[in-house]
Short mmCIF file of C-alpha atoms in Angstrom, two decimals:
data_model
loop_
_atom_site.label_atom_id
_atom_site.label_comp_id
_atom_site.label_asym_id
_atom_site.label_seq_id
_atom_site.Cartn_x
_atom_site.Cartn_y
_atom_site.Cartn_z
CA UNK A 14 0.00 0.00 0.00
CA UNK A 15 1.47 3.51 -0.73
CA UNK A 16 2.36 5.53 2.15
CA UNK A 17 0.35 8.47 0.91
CA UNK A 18 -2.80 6.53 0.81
CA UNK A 19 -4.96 7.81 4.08
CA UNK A 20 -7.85 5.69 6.06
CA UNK A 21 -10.83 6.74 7.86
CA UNK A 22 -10.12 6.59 11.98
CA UNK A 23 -13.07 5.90 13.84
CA UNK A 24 -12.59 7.00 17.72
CA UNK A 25 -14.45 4.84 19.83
CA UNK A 26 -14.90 7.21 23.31
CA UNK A 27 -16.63 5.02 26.27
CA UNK A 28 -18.45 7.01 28.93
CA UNK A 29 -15.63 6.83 32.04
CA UNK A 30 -18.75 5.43 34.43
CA UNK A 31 -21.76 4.53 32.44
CA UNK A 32 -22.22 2.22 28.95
CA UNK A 33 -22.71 4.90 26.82
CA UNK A 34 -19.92 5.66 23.31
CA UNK A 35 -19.74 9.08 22.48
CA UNK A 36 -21.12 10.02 19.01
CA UNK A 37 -20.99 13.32 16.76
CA UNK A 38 -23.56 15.54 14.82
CA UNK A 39 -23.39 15.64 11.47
CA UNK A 40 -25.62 16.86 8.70
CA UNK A 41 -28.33 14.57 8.92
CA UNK A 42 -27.43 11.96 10.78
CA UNK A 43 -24.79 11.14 13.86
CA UNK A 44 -21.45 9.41 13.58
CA UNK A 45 -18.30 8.62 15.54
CA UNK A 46 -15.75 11.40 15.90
CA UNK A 47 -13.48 10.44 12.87
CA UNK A 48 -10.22 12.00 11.65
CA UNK A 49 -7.92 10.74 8.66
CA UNK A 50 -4.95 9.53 8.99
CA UNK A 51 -1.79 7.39 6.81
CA UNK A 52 -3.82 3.82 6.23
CA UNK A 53 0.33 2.49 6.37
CA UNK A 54 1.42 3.73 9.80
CA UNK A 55 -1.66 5.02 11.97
CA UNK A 56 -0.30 3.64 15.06
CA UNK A 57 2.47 6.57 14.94
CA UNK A 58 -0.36 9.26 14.61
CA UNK A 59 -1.45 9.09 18.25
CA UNK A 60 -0.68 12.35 19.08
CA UNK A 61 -2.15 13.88 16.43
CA UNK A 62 -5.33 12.00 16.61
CA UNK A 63 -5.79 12.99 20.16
CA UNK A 64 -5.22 16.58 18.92
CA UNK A 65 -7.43 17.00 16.25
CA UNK A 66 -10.21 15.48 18.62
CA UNK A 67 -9.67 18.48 20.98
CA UNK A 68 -9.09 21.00 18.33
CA UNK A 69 -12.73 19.67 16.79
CA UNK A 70 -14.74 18.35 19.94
CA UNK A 71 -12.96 20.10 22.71
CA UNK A 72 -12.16 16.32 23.65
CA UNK A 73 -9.55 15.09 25.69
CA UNK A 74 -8.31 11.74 24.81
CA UNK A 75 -5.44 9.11 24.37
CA UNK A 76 -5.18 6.26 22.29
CA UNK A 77 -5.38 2.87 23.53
CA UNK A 78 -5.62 0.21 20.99
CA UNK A 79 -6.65 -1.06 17.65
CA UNK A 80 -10.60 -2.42 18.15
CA UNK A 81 -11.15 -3.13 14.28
CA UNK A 82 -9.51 -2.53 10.82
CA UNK A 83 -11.47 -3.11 7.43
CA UNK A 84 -9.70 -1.66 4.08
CA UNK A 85 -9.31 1.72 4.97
CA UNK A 86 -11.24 1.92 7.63
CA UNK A 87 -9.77 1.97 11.39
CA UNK A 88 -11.51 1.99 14.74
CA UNK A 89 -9.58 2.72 17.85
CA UNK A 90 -10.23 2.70 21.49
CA UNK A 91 -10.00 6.21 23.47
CA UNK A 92 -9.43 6.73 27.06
CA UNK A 93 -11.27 9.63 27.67
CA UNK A 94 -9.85 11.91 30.27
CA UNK A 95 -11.34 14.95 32.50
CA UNK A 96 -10.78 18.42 31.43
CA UNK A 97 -12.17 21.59 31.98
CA UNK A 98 -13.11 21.85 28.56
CA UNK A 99 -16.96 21.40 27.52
CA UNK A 100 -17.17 19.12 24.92
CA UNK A 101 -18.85 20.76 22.04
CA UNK A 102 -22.84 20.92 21.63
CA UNK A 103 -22.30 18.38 18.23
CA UNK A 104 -21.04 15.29 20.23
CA UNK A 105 -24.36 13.22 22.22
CA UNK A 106 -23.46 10.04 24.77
CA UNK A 107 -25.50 7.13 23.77
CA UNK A 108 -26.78 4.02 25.11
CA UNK A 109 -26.87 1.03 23.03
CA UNK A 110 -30.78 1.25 21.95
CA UNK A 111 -29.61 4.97 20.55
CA UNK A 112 -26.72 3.76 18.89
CA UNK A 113 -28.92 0.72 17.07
CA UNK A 114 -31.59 3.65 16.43
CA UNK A 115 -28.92 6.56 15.38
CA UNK A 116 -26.26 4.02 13.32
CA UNK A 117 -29.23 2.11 11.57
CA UNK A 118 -28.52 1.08 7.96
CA UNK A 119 -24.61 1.17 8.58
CA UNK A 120 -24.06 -2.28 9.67
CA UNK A 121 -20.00 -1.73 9.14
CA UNK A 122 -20.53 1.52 11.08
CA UNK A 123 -22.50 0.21 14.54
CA UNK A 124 -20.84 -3.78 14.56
CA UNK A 125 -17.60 -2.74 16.14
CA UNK A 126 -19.34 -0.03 18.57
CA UNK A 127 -21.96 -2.53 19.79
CA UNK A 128 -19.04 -5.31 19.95
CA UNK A 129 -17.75 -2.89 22.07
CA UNK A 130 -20.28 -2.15 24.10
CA UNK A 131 -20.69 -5.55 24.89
CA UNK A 132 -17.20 -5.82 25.75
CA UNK A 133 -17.81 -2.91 28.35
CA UNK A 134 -20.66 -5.15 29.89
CA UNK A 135 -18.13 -7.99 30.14
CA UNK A 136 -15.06 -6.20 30.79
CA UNK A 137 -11.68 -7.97 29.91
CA UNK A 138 -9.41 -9.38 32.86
CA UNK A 139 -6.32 -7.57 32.81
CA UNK A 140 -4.17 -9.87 31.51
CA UNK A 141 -6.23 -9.84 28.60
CA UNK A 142 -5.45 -6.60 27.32
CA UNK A 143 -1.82 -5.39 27.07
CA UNK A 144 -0.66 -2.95 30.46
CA UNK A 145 -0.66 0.29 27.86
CA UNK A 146 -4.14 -0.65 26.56
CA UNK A 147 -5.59 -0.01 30.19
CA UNK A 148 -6.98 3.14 31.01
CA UNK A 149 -4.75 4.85 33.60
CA UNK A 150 -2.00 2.98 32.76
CA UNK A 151 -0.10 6.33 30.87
CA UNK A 152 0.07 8.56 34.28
CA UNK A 153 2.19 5.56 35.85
CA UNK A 154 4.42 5.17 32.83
CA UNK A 155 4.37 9.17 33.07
CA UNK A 156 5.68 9.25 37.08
CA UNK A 157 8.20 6.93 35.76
CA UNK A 158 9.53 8.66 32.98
CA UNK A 159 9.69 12.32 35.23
CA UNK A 160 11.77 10.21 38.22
CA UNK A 161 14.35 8.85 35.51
CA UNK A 162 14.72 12.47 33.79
CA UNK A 163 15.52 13.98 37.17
CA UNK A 164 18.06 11.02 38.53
CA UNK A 165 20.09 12.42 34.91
CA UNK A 166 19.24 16.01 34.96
CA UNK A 167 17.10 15.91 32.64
CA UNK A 168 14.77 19.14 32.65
CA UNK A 169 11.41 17.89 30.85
CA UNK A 170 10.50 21.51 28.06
CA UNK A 171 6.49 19.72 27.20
CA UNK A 172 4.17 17.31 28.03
CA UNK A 173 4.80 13.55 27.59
CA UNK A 174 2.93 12.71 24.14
CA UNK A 175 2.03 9.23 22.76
CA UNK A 176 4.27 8.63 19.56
CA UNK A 177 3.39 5.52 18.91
CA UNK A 178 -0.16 3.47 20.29
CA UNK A 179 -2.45 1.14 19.35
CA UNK A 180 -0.69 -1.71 18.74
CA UNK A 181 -0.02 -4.68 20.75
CA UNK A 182 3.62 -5.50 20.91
CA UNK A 183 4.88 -2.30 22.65
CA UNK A 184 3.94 1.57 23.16
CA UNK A 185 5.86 4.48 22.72
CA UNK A 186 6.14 7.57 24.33
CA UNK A 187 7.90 11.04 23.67
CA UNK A 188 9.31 14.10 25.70
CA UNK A 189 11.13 16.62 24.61
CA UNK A 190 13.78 17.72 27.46
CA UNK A 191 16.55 20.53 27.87
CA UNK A 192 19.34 18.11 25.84
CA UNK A 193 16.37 16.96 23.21
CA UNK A 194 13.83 14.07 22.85
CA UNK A 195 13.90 11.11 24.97
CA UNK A 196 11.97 7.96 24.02
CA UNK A 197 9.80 5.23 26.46
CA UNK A 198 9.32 1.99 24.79
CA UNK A 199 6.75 -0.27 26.97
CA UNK A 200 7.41 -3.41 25.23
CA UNK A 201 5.59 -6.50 25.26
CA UNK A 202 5.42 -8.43 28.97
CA UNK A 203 6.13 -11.83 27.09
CA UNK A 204 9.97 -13.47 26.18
CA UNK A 205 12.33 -11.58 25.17
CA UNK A 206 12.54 -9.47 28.11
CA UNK A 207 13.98 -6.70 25.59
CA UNK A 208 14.64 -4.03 28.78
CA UNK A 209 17.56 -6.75 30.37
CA UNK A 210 18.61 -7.65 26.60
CA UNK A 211 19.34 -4.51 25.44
CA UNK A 212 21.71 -3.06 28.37
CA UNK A 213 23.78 -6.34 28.04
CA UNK A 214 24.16 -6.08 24.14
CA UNK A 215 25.00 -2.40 24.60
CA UNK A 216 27.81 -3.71 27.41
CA UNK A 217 28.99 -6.86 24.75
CA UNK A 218 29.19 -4.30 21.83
CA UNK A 219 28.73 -0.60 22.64
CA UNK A 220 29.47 0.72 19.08
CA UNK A 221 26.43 -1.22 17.37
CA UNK A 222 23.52 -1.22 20.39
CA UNK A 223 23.48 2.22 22.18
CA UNK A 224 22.73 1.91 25.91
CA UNK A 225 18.89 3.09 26.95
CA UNK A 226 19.36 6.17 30.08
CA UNK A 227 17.28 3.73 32.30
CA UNK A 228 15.10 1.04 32.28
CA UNK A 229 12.32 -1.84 34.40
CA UNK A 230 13.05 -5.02 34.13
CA UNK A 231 10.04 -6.23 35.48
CA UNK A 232 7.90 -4.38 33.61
CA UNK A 233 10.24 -4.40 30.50
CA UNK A 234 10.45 -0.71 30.09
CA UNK A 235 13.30 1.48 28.60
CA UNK A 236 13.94 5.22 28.52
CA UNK A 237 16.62 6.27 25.93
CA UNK A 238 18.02 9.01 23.78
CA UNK A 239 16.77 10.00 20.47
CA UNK A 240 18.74 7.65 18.33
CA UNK A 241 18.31 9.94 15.40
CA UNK A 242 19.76 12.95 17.67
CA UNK A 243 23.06 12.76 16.07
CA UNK A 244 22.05 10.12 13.34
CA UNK A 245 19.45 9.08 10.34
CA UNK A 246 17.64 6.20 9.45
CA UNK A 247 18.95 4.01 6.67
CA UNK A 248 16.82 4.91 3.52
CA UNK A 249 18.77 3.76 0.57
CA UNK A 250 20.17 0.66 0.74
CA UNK A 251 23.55 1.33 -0.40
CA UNK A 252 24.97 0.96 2.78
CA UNK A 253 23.64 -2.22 4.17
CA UNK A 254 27.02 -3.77 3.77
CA UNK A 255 28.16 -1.65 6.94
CA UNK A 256 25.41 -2.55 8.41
CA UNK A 257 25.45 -6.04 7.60
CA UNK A 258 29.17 -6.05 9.24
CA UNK A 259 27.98 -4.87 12.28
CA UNK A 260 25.90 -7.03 12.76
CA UNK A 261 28.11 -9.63 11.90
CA UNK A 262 30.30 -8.55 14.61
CA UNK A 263 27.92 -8.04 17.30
CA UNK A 264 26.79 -11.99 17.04
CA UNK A 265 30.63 -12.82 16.76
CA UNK A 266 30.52 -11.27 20.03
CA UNK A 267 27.41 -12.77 21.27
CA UNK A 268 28.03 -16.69 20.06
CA UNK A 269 29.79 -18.31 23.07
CA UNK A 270 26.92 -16.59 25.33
CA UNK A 271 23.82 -18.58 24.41
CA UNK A 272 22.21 -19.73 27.45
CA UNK A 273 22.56 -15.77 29.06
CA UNK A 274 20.18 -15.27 25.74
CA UNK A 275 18.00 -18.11 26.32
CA UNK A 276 17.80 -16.78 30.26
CA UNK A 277 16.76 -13.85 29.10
CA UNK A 278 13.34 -14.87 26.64
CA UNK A 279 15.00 -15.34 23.49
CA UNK A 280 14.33 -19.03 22.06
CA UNK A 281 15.87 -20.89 19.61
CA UNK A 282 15.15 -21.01 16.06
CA UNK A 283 17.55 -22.10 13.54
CA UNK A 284 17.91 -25.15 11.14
CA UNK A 285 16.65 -27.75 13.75
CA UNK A 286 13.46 -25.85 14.77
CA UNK A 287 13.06 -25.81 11.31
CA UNK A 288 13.06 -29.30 10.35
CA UNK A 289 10.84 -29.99 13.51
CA UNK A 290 8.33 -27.87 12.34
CA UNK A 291 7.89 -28.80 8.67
CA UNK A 292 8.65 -32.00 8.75
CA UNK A 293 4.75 -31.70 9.94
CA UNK A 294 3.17 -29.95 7.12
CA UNK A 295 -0.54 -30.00 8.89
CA UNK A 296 0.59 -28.02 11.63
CA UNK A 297 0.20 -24.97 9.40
CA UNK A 298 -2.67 -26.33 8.06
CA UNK A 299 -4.08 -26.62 11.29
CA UNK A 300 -3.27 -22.74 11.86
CA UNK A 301 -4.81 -21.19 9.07
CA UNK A 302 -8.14 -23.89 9.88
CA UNK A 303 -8.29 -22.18 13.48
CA UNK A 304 -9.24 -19.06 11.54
CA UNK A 305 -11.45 -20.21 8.54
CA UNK A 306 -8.40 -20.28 6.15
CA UNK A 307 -7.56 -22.45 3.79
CA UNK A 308 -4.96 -23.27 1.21
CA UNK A 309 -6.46 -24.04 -2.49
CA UNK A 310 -6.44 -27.58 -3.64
CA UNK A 311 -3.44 -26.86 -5.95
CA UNK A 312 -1.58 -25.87 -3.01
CA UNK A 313 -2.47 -28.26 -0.22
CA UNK A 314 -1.03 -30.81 -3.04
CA UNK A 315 1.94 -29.02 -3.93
CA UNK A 316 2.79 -28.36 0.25
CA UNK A 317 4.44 -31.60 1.07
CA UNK A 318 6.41 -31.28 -1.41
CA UNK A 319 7.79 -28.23 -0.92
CA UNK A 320 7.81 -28.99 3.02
CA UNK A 321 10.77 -31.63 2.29
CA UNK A 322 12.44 -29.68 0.17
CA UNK A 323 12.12 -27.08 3.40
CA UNK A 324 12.95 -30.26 5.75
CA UNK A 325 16.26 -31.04 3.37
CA UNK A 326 17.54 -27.57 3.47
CA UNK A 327 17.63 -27.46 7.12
CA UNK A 328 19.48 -30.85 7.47
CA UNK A 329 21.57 -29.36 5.42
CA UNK A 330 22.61 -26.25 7.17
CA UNK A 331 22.47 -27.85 10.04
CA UNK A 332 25.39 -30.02 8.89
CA UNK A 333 27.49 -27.12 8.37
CA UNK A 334 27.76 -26.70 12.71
CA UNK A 335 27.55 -23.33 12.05
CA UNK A 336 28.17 -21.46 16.06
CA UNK A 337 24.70 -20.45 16.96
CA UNK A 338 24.08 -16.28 18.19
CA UNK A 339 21.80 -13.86 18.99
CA UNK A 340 20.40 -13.11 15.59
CA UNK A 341 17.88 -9.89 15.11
CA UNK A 342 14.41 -11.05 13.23
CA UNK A 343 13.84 -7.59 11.25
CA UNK A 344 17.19 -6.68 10.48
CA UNK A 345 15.64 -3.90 8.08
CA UNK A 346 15.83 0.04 7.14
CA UNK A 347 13.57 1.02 10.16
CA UNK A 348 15.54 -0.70 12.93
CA UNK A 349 19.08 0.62 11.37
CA UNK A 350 20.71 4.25 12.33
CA UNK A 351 23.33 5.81 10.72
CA UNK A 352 25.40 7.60 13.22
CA UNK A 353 29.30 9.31 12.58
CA UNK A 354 30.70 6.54 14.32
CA UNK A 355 28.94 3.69 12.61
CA UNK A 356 25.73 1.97 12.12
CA UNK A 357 23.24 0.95 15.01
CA UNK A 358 20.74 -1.70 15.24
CA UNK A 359 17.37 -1.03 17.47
CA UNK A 360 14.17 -2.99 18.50
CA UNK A 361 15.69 -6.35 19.64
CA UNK A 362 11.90 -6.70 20.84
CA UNK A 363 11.95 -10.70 18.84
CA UNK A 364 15.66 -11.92 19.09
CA UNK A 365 15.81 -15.44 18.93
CA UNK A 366 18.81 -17.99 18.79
CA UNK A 367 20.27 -19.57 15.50
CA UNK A 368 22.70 -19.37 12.70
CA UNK A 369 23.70 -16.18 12.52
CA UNK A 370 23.11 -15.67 8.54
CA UNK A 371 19.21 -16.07 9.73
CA UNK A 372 19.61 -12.29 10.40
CA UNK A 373 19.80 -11.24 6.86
CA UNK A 374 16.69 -13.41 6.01
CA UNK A 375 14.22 -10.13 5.55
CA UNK A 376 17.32 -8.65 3.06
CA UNK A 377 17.20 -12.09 0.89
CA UNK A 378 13.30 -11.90 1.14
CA UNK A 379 13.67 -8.26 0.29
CA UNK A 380 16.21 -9.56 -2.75
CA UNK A 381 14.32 -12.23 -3.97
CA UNK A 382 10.81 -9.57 -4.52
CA UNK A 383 13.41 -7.38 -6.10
CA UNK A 384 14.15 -9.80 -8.34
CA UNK A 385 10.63 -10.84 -9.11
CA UNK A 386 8.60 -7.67 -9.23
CA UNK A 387 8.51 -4.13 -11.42
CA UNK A 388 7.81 -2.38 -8.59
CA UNK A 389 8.90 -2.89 -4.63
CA UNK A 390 5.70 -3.02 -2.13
CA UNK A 391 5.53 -0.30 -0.21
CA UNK A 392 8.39 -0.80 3.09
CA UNK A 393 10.13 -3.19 0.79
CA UNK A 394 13.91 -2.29 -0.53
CA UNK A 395 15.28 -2.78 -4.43
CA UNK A 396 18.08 -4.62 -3.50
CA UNK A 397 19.93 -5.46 -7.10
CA UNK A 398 21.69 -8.97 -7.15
CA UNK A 399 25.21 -6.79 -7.33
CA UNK A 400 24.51 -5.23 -3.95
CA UNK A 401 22.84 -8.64 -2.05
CA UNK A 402 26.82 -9.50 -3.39
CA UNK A 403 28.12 -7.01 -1.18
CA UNK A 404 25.89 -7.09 1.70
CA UNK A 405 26.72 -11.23 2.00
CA UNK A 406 31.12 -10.42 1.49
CA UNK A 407 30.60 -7.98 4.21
CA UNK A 408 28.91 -10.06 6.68
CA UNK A 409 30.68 -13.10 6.05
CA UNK A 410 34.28 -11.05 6.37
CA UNK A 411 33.03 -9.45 9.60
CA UNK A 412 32.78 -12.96 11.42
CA UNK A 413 36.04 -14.16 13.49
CA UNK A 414 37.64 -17.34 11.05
CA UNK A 415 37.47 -19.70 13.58
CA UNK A 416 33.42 -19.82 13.31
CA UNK A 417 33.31 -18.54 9.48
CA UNK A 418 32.37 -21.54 6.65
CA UNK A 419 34.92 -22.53 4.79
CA UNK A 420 32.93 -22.52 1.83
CA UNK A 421 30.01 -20.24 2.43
CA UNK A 422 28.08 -20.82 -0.55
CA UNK A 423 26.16 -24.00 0.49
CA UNK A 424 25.80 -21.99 3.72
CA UNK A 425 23.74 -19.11 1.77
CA UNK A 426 22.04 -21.03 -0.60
CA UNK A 427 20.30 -22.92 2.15
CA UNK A 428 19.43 -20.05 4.58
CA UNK A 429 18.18 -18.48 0.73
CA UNK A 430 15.53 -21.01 0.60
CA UNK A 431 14.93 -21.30 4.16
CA UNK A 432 14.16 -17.28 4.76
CA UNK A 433 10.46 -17.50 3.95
CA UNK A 434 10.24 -20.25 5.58
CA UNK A 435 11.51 -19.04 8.87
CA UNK A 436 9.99 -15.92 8.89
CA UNK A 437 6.39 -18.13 8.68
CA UNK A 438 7.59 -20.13 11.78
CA UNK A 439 8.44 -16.40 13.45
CA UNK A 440 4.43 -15.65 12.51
CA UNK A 441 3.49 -18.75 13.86
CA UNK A 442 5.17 -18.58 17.10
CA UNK A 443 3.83 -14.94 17.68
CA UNK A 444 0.46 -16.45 17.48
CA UNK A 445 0.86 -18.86 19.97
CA UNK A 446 2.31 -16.22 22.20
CA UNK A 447 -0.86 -14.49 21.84
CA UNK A 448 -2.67 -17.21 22.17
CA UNK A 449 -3.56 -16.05 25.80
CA UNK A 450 -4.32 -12.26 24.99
CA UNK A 451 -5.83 -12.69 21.63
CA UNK A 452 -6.80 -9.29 19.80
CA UNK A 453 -8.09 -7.60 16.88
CA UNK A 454 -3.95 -7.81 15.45
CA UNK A 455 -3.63 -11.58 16.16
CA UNK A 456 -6.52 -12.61 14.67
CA UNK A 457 -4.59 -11.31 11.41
CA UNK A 458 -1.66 -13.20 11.81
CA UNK A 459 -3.07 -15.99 10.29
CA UNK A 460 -3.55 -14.22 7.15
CA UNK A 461 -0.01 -12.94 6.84
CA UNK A 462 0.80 -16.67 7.23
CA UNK A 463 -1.37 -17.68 4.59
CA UNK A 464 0.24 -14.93 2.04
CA UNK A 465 3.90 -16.24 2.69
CA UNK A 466 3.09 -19.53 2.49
CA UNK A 467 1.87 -18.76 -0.64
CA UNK A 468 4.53 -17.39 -1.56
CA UNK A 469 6.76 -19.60 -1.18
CA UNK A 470 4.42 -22.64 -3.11
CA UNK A 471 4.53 -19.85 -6.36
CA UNK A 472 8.51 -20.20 -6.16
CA UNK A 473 8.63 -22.66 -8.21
CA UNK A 474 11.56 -25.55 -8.53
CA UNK A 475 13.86 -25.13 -6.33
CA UNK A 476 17.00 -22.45 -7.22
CA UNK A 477 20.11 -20.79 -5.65
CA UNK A 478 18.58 -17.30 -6.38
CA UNK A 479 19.86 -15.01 -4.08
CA UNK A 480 23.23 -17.30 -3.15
CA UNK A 481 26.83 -16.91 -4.51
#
């Protein structure tokens, strides 16, 4: 989807004491307070959601999570919060007979608000919603944040903001302070805890993982610098290479150190997890049947097939006894800043344990649709077969000899055909971590699981695209 196409955000405000939604006047008929927004990345619009809600309704509100998404339509949950501000004459509270009565005719309008009125007569336990999806929850994270600028000196200039809600694997927060912005990332309660991992990666390898200003292990929160304070966000991919090396050099670091990573969340998944998993083609079967998906015939035929083909290429780099690390999942443009004194690599939220070359296994994906398509998707990087070259010589040179292949082409062809692949069983395991606080954003997992397995049936024979 193009990042300057724009969706419609419902705002779903709940009475703070009584089941009533608040609704807006419009012509002829009443609605929910909607605003527009970027369809690709809503969830970093918080702030100026809650904004445009005051600026319109005279409306205080935050942002707490994702409720529904259809096309380009969004609803979101608001915490509405006192003010001294009258809301404006156009905006009504109603009941659930008003809302039937007032939203009748717009089924796609009134399912999600009665859903969620229903949800309001059976509220949630709280470990069924994530901690920053609770109302309330923002003024402790906000007490937090003001001790932690004062223990460095840090004079806060404006409010805390919400820079990025909504979602459920973490929240983010912004304040701007007398030496710039500072950044709270409330990641997800569930393995890895990211707020222990990241302090010791910035201790292993200080040049590559910056060190956050303070952080809660037990609630896995971080405070840090702006990365981009003194640095950029890789946008062209020219100089993945240096990234790629430091990367490389961070998980020669981090090899010898692999239960501290599994004590800290991060499980394994490399060649053997592999094999274990599709070795048993109707365990993804049995995933997409959980939520009414299903392969065509064509492909349920074609799937065992290309499951031992899978099953072969793991035994295969698994032969190799390639020294497992601590290898990043979304080693991408978004999680890499350029800084003066070299790259650095953020959101270790999904680390997990394998062959290091796993970590390049969103650049060969990114390759491989290169390769295949006119056009890049939106998010997705032209990476020319010349320059997936480079990126591959620099990685491989950055790691110490004594854990390097001797012949790393066998090595890259495999974890070529097993990238899809893995990223599938990454899918997979995130919905089973969800499994016990399920969501709107789970419940689409499935269907990004369906589209890669796809994927990978249309690619044909097997080939050493993308390998040496």
């Amino acid at each position: 989807m193009p990042s300057d196409i724009t969706a419609d955000c419902h705002c779903i405000i709940g009475h703070p004491q009584q089941a009533r939604l608040l609704t807006v006047r419009q012509t002829q008929t009443w609605s929910l307070p909607t605003v527009r927004v970027p369809a690709m990345q809503y969830d970093y619009h918080a702030a100026a959601i809650a904004r445009e809600l005051y600026d319109r309704f005279r409306l205080n509100t935050r942002v707490l999570r994702l409720v529904y998404r259809q096309g380009r339509r969004i609803w979101l949950e608001m915490e509405h919060l006192p003010t001294r501000a009258t809301p404006t004459a156009s905006t009504a509270w109603m009941d659930r007979a008003e809302l039937e009565h007032a939203f009748s005719g717009r089924p796609e309008l009134a399912g999600p608000c009665l859903d969620w009125l229903d949800s309001r007569a059976n509220p949630a336990t709280p470990g069924e919603l994530r901690p920053w999806q609770q109302p309330g929850w923002f003024e402790h994270a906000e007490r937090w944040i003001e001790r932690q600028l004062h223990r460095h000196k840090l004079v806060r200039r404006a409010p805390v903001v919400q820079y990025r809600a909504g979602w459920d694997r973490s929240c983010l927060l912004a304040v701007l302070t007398d030496a710039g912005w500072c950044y709270f990332k409330a990641a997800s309660p569930r393995a890895p805890r990211e707020a222990e991992l990241v302090p010791a990666l910035s201790a292993l390898c200080p040049g590559v993982v910056d060190a956050p200003l303070a952080v809660e292990p037990d609630r896995n929160w971080m405070l840090s610098r702006d990365f981009l304070q003194d640095g950029e966000l890789l946008r062209e991919p020219d100089r993945l290479p240096e990234c790629a090396a430091a990367l490389a050099r961070l998980q020669a670091a981090a090899m010898d150190d692999e239960d501290r990573w599994r004590a800290l969340g991060c499980p394994r998944l490399g060649a053997a997890e592999l094999v274990d998993y599709f070795a048993a083609p109707e365990r993804l079967t049995g995933v997409l049947e959980q939520a009414g998906l299903a392969l065509s015939g064509p492909e349920r035929d074609a799937l065992p097939l290309r499951c031992a083909h899978i099953v072969r290429e793991a035994e295969r780099l698994a032969e190799q006894r390639l020294t497992h690390s601590l290898v990043h999942t979304d080693f991408r443009n978004d999680n890499l800043v350029l800084k003066p004194s070299g790259p650095r690599i953020i959101d270790w939220s999904e680390a997990v344990v394998a062959e290091p070359h796993f970590a390049l296994a969103r650049i060969l994906i990114d390759h491989e649709n290169s390769c295949r398509q006119a056009r890049p998707q939106a998010g997705v990087m032209r990476i020319p077969a010349s320059l997936m070259e480079r990126i591959r010589s620099a990685f491989d040179s950055a790691l110490p000899s004594a854990v390097r292949p001797s012949d790393p082409q066998p090595v890259w062809e495999a974890v070529n055909a097993l990238a899809q692949p893995w990223s599938i069983v990454l899918a997979a395991r995130r919905l089973e971590a969800a499994a016990e606080q399920p969501s709107f954003e789970s419940s689409q997992i499935p269907a990004q699981i369906l589209a890669r397995l796809r994927w990978m049936l249309a690619r044909g024979a097997p080939d050493s695209a993308g390998a040496r």
